[in-house]
PDB file of C-alpha atoms in Angstrom:
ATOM      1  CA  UNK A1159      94.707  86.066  80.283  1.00  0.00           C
ATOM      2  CA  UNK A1160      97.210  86.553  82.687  1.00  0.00           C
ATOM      3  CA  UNK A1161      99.183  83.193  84.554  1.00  0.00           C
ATOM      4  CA  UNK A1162     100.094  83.646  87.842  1.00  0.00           C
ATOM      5  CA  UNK A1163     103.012  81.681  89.357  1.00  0.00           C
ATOM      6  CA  UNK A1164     104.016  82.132  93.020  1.00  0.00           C
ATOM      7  CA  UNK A1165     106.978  80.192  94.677  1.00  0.00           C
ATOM      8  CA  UNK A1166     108.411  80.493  98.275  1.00  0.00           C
ATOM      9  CA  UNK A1167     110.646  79.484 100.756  1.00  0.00           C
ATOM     10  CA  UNK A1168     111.140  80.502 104.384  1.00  0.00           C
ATOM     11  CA  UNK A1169     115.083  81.622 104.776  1.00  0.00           C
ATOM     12  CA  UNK A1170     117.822  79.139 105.275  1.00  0.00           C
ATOM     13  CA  UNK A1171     117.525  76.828 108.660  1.00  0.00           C
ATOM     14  CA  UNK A1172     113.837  77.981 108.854  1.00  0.00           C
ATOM     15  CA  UNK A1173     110.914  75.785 109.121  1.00  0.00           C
ATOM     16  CA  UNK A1174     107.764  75.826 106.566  1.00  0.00           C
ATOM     17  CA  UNK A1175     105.842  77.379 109.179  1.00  0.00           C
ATOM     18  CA  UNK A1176     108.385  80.165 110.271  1.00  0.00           C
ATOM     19  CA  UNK A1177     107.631  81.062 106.882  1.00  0.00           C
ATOM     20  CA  UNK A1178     107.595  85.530 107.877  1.00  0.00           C
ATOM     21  CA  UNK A1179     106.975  86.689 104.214  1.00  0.00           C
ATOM     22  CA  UNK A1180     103.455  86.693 102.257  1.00  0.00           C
ATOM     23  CA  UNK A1181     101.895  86.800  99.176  1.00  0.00           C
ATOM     24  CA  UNK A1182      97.670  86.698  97.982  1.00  0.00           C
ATOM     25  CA  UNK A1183      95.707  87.805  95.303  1.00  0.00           C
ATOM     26  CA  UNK A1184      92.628  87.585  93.425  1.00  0.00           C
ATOM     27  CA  UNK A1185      92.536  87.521  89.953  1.00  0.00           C
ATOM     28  CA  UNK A1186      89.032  88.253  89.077  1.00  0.00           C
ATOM     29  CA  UNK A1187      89.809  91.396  91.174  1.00  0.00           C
ATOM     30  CA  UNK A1188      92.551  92.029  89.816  1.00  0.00           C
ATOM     31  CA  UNK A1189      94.381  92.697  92.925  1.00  0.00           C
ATOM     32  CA  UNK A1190      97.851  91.305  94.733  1.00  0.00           C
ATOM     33  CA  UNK A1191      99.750  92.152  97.167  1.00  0.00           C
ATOM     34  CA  UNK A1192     103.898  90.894  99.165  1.00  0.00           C
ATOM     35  CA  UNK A1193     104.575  91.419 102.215  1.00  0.00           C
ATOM     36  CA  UNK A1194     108.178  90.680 103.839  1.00  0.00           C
ATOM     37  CA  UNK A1195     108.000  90.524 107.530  1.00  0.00           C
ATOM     38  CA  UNK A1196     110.743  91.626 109.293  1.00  0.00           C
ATOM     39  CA  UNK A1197     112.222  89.379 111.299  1.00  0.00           C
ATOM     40  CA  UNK A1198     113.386  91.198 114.267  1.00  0.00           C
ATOM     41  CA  UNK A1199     109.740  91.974 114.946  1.00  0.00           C
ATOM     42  CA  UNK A1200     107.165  89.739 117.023  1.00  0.00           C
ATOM     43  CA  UNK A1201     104.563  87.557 114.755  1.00  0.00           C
ATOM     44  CA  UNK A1202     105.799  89.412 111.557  1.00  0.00           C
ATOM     45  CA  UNK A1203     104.551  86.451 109.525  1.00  0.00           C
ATOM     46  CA  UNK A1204     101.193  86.606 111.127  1.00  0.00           C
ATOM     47  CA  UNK A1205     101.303  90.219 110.319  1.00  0.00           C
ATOM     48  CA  UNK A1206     102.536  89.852 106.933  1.00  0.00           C
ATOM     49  CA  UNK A1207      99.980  87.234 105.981  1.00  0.00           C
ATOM     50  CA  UNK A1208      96.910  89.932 107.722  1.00  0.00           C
ATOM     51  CA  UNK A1209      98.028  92.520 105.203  1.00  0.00           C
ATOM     52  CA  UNK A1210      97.802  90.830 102.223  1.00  0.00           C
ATOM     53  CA  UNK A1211      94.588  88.888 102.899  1.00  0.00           C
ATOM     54  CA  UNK A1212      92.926  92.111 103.899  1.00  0.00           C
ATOM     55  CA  UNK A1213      94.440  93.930 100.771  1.00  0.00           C
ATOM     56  CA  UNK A1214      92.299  91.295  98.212  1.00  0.00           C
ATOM     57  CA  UNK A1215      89.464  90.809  99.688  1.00  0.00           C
ATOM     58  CA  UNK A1216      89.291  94.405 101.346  1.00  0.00           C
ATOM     59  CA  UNK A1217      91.391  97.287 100.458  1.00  0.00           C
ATOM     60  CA  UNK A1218      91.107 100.186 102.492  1.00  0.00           C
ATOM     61  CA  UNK A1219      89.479 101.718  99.875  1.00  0.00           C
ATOM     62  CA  UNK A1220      88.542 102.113  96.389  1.00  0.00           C
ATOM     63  CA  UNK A1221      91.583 103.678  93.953  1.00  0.00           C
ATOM     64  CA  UNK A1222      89.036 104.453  91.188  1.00  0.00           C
ATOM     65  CA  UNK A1223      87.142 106.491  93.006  1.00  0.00           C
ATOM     66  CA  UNK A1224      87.932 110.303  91.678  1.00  0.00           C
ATOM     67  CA  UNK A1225      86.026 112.564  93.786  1.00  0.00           C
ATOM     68  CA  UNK A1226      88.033 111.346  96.924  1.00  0.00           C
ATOM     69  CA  UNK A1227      90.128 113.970  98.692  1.00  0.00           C
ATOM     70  CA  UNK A1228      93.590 112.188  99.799  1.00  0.00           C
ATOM     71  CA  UNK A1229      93.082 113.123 103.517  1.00  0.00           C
ATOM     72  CA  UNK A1230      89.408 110.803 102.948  1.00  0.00           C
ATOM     73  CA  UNK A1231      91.809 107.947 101.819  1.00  0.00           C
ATOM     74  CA  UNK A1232      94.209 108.707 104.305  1.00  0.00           C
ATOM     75  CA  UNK A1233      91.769 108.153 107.114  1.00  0.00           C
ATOM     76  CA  UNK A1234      90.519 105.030 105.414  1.00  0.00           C
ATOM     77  CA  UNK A1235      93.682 103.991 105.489  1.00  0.00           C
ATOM     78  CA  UNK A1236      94.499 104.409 108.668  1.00  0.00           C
ATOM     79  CA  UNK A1237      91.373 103.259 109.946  1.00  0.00           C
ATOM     80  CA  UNK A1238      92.065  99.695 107.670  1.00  0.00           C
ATOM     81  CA  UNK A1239      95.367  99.497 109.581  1.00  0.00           C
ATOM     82  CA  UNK A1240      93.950  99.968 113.309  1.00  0.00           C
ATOM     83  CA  UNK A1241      91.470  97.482 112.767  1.00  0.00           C
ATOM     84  CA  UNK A1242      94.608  94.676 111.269  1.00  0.00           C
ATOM     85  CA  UNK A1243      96.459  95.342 113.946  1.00  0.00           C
ATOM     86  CA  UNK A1244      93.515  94.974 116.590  1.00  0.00           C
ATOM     87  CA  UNK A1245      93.165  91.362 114.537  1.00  0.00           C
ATOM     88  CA  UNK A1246      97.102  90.818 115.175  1.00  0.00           C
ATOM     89  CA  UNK A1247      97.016  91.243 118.522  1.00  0.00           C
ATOM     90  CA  UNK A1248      93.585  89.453 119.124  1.00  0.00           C
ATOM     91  CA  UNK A1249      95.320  86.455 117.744  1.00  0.00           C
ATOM     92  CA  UNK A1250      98.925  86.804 119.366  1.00  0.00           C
ATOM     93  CA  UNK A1251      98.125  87.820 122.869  1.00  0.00           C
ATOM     94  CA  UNK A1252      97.397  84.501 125.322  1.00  0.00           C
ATOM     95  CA  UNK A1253      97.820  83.898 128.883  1.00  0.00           C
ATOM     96  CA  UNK A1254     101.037  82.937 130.351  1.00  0.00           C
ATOM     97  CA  UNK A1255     103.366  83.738 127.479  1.00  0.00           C
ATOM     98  CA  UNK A1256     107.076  84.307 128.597  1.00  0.00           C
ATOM     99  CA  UNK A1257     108.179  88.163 129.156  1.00  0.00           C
ATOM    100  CA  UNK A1258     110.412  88.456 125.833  1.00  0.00           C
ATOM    101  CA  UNK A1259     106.868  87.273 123.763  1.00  0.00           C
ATOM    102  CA  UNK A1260     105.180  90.197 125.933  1.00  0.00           C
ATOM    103  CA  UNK A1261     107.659  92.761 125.081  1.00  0.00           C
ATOM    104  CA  UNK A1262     107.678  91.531 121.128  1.00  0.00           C
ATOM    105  CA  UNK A1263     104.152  92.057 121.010  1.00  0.00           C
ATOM    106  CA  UNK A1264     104.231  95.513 122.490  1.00  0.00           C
ATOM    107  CA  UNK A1265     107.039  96.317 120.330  1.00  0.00           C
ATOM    108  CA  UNK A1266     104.475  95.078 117.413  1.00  0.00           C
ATOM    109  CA  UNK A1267     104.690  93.509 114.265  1.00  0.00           C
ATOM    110  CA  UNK A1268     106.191  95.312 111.043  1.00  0.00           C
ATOM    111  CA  UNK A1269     106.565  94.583 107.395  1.00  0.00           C
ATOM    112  CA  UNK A1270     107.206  96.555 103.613  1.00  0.00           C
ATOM    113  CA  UNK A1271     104.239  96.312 101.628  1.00  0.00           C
ATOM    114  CA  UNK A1272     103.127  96.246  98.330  1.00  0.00           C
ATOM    115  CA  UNK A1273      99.553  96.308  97.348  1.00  0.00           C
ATOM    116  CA  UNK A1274      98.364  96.675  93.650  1.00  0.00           C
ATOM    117  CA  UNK A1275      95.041  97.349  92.733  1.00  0.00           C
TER     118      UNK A1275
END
């Protein structure tokens, strides 16, 4: 049996909840996936924290599948994406938020990724 161990800390000066990097998995699934947010983007810990959720409980599709062309997963992918980032912006976008939170968002949210399935 595999042990797991996961520690984290958000970067120097940071608050617990400015926290921009994330981490999931599921064991029985056999999946896990990081995420570091970049900081220079809007809500890249909300975004980070999307992809890796989504990732173990819902990759975009299924890498033991043979028969599947790579343009098929391609689209899957892409379709997995548009519908995280629809979720993103669902959650970030509000009334009355201050023009440099408006221009983050349209900027979006970006992160490196690592899924393993």
């Amino acid at each position: 049996m595999i042990q797991v161990y996961s520690f984290w800390l958000p970067k120097e000066g940071n608050r617990p909840e400015e926290y921009e990097d994330a981490f999931a998995l599921d064991e029985v699934q056999r999946r896990f996936a990081i995420a570091d947010g970049a900081t220079e983007s809007g809500y890249a810990g909300l975004w980070a924290k999307l992809l890796v959720d989504q990732w173990v409980r819902r990759p975009p599709f299924d890498f033991s599948t043979q028969g599947s062309k790579l343009v098929q997963k391609h689209q899957s992918w892409r379709r997995w994406l548009r519908s995280l980032r629809a979720e993103w912006l669902a959650q970030v976008a509000r009334p009355n938020l201050p023009w440099y939170a408006i221009h983050k968002i349209h900027q979006g949210a970006f992160a490196t990724f690592l899924g393993v399935y």
